[in-house]
mmCIF file of C-alpha atoms and ligand atoms in Angstrom:
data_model
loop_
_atom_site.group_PDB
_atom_site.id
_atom_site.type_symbol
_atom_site.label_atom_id
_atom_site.label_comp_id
_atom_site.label_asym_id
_atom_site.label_seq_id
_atom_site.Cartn_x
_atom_site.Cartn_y
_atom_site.Cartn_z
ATOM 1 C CA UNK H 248 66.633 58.774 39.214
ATOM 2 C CA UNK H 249 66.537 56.346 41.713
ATOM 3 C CA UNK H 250 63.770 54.605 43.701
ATOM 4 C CA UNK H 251 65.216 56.238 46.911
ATOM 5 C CA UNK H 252 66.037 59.839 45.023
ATOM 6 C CA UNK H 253 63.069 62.262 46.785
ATOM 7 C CA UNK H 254 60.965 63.424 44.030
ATOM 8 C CA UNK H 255 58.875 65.883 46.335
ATOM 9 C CA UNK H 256 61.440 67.926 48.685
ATOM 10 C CA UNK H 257 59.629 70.419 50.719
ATOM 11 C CA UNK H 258 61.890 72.518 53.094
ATOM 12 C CA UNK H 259 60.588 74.616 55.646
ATOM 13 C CA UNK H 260 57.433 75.892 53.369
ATOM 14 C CA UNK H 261 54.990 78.564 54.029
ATOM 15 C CA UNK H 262 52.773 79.212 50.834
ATOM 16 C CA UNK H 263 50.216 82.376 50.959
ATOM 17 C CA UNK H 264 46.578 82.863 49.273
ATOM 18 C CA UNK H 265 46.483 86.279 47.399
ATOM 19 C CA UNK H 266 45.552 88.896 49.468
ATOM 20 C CA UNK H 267 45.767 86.486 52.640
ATOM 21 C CA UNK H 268 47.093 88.454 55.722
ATOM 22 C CA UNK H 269 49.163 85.233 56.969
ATOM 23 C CA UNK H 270 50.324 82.578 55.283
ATOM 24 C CA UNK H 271 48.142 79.119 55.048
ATOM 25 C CA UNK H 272 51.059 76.684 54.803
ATOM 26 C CA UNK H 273 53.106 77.322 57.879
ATOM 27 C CA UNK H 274 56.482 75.478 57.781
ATOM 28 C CA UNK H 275 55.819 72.420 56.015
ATOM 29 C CA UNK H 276 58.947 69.885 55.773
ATOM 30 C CA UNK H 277 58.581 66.943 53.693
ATOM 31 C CA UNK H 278 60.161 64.820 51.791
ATOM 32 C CA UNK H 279 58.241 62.247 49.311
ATOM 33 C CA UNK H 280 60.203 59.449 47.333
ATOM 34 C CA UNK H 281 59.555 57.610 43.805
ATOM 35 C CA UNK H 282 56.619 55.329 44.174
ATOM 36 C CA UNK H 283 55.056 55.988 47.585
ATOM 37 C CA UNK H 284 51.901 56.320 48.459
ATOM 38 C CA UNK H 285 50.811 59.200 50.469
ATOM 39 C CA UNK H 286 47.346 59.257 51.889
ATOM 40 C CA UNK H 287 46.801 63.437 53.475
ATOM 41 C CA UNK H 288 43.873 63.698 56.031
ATOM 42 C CA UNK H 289 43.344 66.223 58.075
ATOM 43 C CA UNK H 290 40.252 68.560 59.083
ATOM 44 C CA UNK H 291 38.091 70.723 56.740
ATOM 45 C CA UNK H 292 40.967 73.959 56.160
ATOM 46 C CA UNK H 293 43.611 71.966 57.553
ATOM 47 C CA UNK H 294 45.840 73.072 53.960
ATOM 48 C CA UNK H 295 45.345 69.905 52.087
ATOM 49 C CA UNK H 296 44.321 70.914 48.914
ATOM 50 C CA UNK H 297 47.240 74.007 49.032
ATOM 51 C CA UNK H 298 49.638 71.311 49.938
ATOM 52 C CA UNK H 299 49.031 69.886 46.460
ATOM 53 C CA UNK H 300 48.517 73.220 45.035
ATOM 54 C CA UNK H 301 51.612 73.925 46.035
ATOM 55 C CA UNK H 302 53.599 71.088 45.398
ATOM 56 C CA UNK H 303 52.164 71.529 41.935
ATOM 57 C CA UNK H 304 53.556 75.079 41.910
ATOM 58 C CA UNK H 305 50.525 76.966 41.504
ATOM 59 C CA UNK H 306 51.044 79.068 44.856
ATOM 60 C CA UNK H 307 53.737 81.642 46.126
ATOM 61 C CA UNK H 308 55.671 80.463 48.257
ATOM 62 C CA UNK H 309 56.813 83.158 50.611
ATOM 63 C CA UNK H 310 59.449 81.151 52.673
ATOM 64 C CA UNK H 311 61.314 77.940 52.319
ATOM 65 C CA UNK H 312 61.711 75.739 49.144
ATOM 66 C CA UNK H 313 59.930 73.556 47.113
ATOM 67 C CA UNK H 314 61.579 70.536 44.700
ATOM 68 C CA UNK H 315 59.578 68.408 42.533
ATOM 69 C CA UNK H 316 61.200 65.843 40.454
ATOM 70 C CA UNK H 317 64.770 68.016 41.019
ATOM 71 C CA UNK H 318 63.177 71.579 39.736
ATOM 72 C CA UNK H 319 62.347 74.591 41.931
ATOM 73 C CA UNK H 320 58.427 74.974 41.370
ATOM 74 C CA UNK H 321 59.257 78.615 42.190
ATOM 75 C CA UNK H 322 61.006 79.634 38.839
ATOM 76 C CA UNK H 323 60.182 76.202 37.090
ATOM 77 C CA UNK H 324 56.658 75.869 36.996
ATOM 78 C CA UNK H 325 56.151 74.534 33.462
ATOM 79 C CA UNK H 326 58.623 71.516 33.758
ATOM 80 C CA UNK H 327 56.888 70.566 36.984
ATOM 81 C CA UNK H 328 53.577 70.793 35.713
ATOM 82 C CA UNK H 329 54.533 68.608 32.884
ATOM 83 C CA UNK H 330 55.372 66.143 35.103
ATOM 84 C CA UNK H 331 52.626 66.190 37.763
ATOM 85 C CA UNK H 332 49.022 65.049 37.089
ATOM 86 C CA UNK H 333 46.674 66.699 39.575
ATOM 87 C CA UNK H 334 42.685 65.846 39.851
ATOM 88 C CA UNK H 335 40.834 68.882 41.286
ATOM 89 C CA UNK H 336 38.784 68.440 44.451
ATOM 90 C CA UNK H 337 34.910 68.726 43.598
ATOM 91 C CA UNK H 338 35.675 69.876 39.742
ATOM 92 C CA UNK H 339 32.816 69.455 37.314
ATOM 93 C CA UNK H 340 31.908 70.639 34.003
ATOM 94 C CA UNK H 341 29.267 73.214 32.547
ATOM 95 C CA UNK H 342 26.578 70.514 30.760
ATOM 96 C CA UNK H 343 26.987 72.551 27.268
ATOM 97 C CA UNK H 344 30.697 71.875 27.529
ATOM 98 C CA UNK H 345 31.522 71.485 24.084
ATOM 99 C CA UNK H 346 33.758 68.163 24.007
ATOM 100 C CA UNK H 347 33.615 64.318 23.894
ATOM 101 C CA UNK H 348 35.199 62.636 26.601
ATOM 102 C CA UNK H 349 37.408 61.388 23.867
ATOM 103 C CA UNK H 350 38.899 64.998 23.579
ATOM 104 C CA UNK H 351 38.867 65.489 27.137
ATOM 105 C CA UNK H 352 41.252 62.733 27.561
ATOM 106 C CA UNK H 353 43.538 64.006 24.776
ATOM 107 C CA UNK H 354 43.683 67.105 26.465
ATOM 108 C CA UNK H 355 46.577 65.604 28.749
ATOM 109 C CA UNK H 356 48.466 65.231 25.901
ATOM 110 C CA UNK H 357 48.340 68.562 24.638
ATOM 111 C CA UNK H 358 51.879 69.223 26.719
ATOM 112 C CA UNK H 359 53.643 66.002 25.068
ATOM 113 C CA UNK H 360 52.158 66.920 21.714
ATOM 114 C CA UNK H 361 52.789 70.664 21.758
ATOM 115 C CA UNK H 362 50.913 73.230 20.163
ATOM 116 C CA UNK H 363 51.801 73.031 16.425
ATOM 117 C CA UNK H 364 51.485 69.098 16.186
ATOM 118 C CA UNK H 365 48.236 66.856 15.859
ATOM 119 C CA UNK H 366 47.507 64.273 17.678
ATOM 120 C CA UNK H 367 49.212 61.164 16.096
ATOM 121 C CA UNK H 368 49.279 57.811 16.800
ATOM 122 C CA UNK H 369 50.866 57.160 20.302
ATOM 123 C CA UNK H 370 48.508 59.805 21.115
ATOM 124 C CA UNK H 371 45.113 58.079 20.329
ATOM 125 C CA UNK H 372 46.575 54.743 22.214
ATOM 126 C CA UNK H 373 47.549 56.872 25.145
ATOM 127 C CA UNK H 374 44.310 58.153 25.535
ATOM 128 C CA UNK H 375 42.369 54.653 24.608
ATOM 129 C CA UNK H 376 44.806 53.534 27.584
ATOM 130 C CA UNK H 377 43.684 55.427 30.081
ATOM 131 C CA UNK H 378 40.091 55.178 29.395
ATOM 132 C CA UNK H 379 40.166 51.549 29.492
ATOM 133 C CA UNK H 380 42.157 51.702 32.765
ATOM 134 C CA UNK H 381 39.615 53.200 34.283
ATOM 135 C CA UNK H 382 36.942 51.261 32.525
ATOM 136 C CA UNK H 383 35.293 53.844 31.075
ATOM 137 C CA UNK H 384 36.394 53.406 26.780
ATOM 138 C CA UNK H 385 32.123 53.115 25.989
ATOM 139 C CA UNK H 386 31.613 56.974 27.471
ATOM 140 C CA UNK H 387 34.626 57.873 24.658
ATOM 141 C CA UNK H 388 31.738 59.779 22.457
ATOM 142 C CA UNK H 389 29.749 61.389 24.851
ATOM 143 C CA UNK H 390 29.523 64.985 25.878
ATOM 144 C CA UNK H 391 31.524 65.457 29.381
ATOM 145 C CA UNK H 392 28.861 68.035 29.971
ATOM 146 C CA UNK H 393 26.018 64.995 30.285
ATOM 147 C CA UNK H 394 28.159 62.450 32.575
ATOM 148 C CA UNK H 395 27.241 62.179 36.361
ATOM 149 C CA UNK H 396 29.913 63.872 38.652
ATOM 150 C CA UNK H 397 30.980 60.443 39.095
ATOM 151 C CA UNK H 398 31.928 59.606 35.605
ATOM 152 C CA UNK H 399 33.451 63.531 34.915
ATOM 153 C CA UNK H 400 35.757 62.308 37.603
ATOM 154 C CA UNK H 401 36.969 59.116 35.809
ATOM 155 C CA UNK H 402 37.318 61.119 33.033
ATOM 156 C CA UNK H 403 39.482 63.376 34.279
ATOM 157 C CA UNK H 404 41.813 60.759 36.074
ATOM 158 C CA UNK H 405 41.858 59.386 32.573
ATOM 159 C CA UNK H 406 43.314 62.645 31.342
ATOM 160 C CA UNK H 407 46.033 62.762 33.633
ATOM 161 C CA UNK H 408 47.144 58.848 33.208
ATOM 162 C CA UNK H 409 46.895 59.760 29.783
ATOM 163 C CA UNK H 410 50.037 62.563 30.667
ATOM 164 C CA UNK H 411 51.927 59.270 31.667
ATOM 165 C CA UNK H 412 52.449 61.379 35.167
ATOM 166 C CA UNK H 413 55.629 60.993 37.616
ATOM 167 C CA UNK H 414 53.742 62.188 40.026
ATOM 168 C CA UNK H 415 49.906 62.253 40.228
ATOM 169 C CA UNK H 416 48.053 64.313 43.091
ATOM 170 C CA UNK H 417 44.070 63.233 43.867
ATOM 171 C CA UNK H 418 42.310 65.864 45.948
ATOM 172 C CA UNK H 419 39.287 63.912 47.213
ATOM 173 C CA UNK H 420 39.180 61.439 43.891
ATOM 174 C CA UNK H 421 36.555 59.423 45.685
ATOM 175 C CA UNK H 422 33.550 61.461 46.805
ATOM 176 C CA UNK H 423 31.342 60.977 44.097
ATOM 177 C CA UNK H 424 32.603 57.550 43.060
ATOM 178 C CA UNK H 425 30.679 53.783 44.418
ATOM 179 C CA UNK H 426 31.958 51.240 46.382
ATOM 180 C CA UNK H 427 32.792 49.209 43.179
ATOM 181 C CA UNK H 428 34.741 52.292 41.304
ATOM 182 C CA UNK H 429 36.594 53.096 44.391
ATOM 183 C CA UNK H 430 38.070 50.094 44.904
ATOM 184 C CA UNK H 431 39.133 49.509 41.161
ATOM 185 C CA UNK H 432 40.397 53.052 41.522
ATOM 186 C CA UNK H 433 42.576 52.183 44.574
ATOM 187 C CA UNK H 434 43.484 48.667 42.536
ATOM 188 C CA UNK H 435 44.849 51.303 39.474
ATOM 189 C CA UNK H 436 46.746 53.385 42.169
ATOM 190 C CA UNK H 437 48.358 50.924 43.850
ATOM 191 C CA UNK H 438 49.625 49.285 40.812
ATOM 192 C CA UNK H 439 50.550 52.395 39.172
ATOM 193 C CA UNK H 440 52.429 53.354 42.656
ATOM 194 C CA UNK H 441 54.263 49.854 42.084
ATOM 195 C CA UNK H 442 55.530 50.686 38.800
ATOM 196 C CA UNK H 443 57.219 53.897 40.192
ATOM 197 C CA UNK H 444 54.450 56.761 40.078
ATOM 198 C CA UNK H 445 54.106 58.911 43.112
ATOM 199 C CA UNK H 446 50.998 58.943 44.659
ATOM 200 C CA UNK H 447 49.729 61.912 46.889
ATOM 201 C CA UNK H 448 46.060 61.305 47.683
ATOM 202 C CA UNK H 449 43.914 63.765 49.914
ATOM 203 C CA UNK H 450 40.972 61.515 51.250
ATOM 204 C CA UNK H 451 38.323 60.956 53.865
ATOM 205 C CA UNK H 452 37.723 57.937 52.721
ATOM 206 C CA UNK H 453 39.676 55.862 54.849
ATOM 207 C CA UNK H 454 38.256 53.082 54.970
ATOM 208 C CA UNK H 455 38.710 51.689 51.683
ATOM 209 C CA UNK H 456 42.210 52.988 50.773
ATOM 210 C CA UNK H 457 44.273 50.638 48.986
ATOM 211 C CA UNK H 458 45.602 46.911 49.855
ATOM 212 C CA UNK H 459 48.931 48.278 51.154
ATOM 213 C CA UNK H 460 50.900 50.287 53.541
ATOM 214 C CA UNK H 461 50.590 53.832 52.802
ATOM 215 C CA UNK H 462 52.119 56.872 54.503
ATOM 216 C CA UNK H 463 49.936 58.953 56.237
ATOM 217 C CA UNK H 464 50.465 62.061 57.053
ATOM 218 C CA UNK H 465 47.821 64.412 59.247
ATOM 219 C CA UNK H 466 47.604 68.183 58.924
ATOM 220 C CA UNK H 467 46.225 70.850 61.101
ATOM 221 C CA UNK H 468 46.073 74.420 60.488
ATOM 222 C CA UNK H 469 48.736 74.572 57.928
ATOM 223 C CA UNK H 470 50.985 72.481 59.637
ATOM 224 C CA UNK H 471 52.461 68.497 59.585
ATOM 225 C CA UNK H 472 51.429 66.955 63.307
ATOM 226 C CA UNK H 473 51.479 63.214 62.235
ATOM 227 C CA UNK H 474 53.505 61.529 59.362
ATOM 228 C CA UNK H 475 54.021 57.302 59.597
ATOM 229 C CA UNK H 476 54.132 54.384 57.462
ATOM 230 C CA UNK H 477 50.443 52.901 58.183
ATOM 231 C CA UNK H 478 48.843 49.490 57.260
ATOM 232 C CA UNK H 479 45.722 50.400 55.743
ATOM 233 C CA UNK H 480 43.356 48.947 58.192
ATOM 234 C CA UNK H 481 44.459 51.316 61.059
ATOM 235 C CA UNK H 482 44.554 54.408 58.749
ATOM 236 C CA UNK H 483 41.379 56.126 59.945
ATOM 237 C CA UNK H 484 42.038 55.717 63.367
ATOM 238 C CA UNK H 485 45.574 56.972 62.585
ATOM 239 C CA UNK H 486 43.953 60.489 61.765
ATOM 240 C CA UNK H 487 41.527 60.607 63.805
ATOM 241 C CA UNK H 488 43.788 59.880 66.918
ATOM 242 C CA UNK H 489 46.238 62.664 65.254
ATOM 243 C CA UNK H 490 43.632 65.186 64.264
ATOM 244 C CA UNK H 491 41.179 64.842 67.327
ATOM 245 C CA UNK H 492 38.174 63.897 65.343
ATOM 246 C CA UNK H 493 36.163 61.420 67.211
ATOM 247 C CA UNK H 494 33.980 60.313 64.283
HETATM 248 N N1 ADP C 101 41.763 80.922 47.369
HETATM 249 C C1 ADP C 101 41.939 81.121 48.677
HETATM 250 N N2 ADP C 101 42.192 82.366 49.171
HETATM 251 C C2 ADP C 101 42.410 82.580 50.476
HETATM 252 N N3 ADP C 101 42.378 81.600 51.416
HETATM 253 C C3 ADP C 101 42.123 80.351 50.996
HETATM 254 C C4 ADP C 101 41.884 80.042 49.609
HETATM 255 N N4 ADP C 101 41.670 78.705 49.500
HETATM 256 C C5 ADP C 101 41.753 78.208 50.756
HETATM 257 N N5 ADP C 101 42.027 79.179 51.645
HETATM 258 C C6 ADP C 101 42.209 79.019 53.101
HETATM 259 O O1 ADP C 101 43.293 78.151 53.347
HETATM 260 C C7 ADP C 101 43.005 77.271 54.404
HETATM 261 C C8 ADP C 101 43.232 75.850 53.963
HETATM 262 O O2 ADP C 101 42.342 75.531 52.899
HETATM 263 P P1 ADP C 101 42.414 74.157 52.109
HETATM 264 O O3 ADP C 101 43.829 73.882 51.739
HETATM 265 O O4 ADP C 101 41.425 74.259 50.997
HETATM 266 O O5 ADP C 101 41.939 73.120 53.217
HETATM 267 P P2 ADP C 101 41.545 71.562 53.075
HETATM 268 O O6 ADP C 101 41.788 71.152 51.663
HETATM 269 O O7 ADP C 101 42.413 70.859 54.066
HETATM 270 O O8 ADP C 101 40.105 71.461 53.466
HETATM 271 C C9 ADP C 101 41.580 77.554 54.834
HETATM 272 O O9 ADP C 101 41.631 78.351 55.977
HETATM 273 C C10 ADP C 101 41.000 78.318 53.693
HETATM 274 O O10 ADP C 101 40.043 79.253 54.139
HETATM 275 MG MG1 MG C 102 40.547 70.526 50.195
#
């Protein structure tokens, strides 16, 4: 696959809740290649968290079609998922949550390993990877259950670097996270985005996205109104101009 091969390919999409009475996606057509960076802002219910839920395959899709790194999410979920690491909007744990952050991390290797096969090697440095990326190897011992919402966050990006992701979608990575961790974050995303991961990132926090064009792209009520190649200065005004929000 090539740097210019689409690894998202979203045709004419409309993806519906269970139980919904009208779909909340409503004819989304998109096409996302190898190593961008994709920065989705919109209003509260605009569909940004569905978009990733359903690029990640995890909703019906009731018309159109859906590609993600050349499968149909529709019939090929598990090959997708394998491929995608996706960080839950406003996820924490339970505090008796009975695992280090050490086996929280390993977790994203569970699909790699398989279920018959323990952890070896390449498995440990994977995960020791991933929680040095994100500069967080001293928590490795301690219950996830204890961390601030903050550091359950890290964690969890950890777990899906540790997947070695083609694509990785972030719903909202940076509300709970400081001005120092957000901009090491955006640092780890823009390099990783260099070295040929996809990056999908739902944020409000435009004003310290990364060091580097982005694409933006604006929803409203299920649909697309606003997709451009940004420089990351102008990328708040970008939505707000699109999305009518005079903040
Ligand atoms: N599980 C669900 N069941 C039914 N409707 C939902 C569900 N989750 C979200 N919605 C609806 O879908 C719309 C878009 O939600 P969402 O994608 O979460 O918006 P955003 O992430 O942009 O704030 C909203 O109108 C919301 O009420
Ligand atoms: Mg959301």
């Amino acid at each position: 696959m090539t740097a210019a091969d689409p690894v998202i390919e979203i045709e004419d999409a409309y993806t519906a809740y269970e139980g919904a009475d009208r779909p909340t996606l409503q004819g989304i057509t998109l096409s996302i290649r190898r190593g961008e960076f994709v920065v989705v802002g919109g209003p509260n219910g605009a569909g940004k968290t569905t978009l990733l839920e359903t690029i990640n395959g995890m909703l019906p899709i009731t018309h159109g079609r859906v590609c993600v790194c050349g499968y149909n999410v529709k019939g090929d979920g598990v090959p997708v998922r394998c491929r995608v690491g996706y960080l839950l909007q406003n996820f924490s744990f339970d505090p008796l949550t009975p695992f280090t952050v050490g086996e929280v991390v390993m977790m994203g290797r569970y699909g790699k390993i398989g279920l018959f096969r323990k952890p070896g090697p390449e498995d440990r440095e994977a995960v020791f990877r991933s929680l040095t990326l994100l500069g967080i190897s001293d928590l490795v011992d301690r219950p996830i259950g204890q961390l601030s919402g903050g550091q359950q966050q890290k964690v969890l990006l950890a777990q899906n670097l540790a997947r070695n992701p083609e694509i990785l979608l972030l719903d909202e990575p940076f509300s709970n996270l400081d001005i120092f961790s957000r901009e090491a974050i955006n640092r780890l995303l823009s390099r990783l985005a260099g070295e040929g991961v996809t990056v999908v990132l739902v944020s409000h926090a435009f004003d310290d996205l990364p060091d580097r064009p982005v694409r933006v792209v604006v929803m409203m009520d299920g649909r697309i109104v606003l997709d451009r190649e940004s420089a990351p200065g102008s990328v708040a005004a970008v939505i707000r101009g699109a999305s009518g929000i005079h903040a």
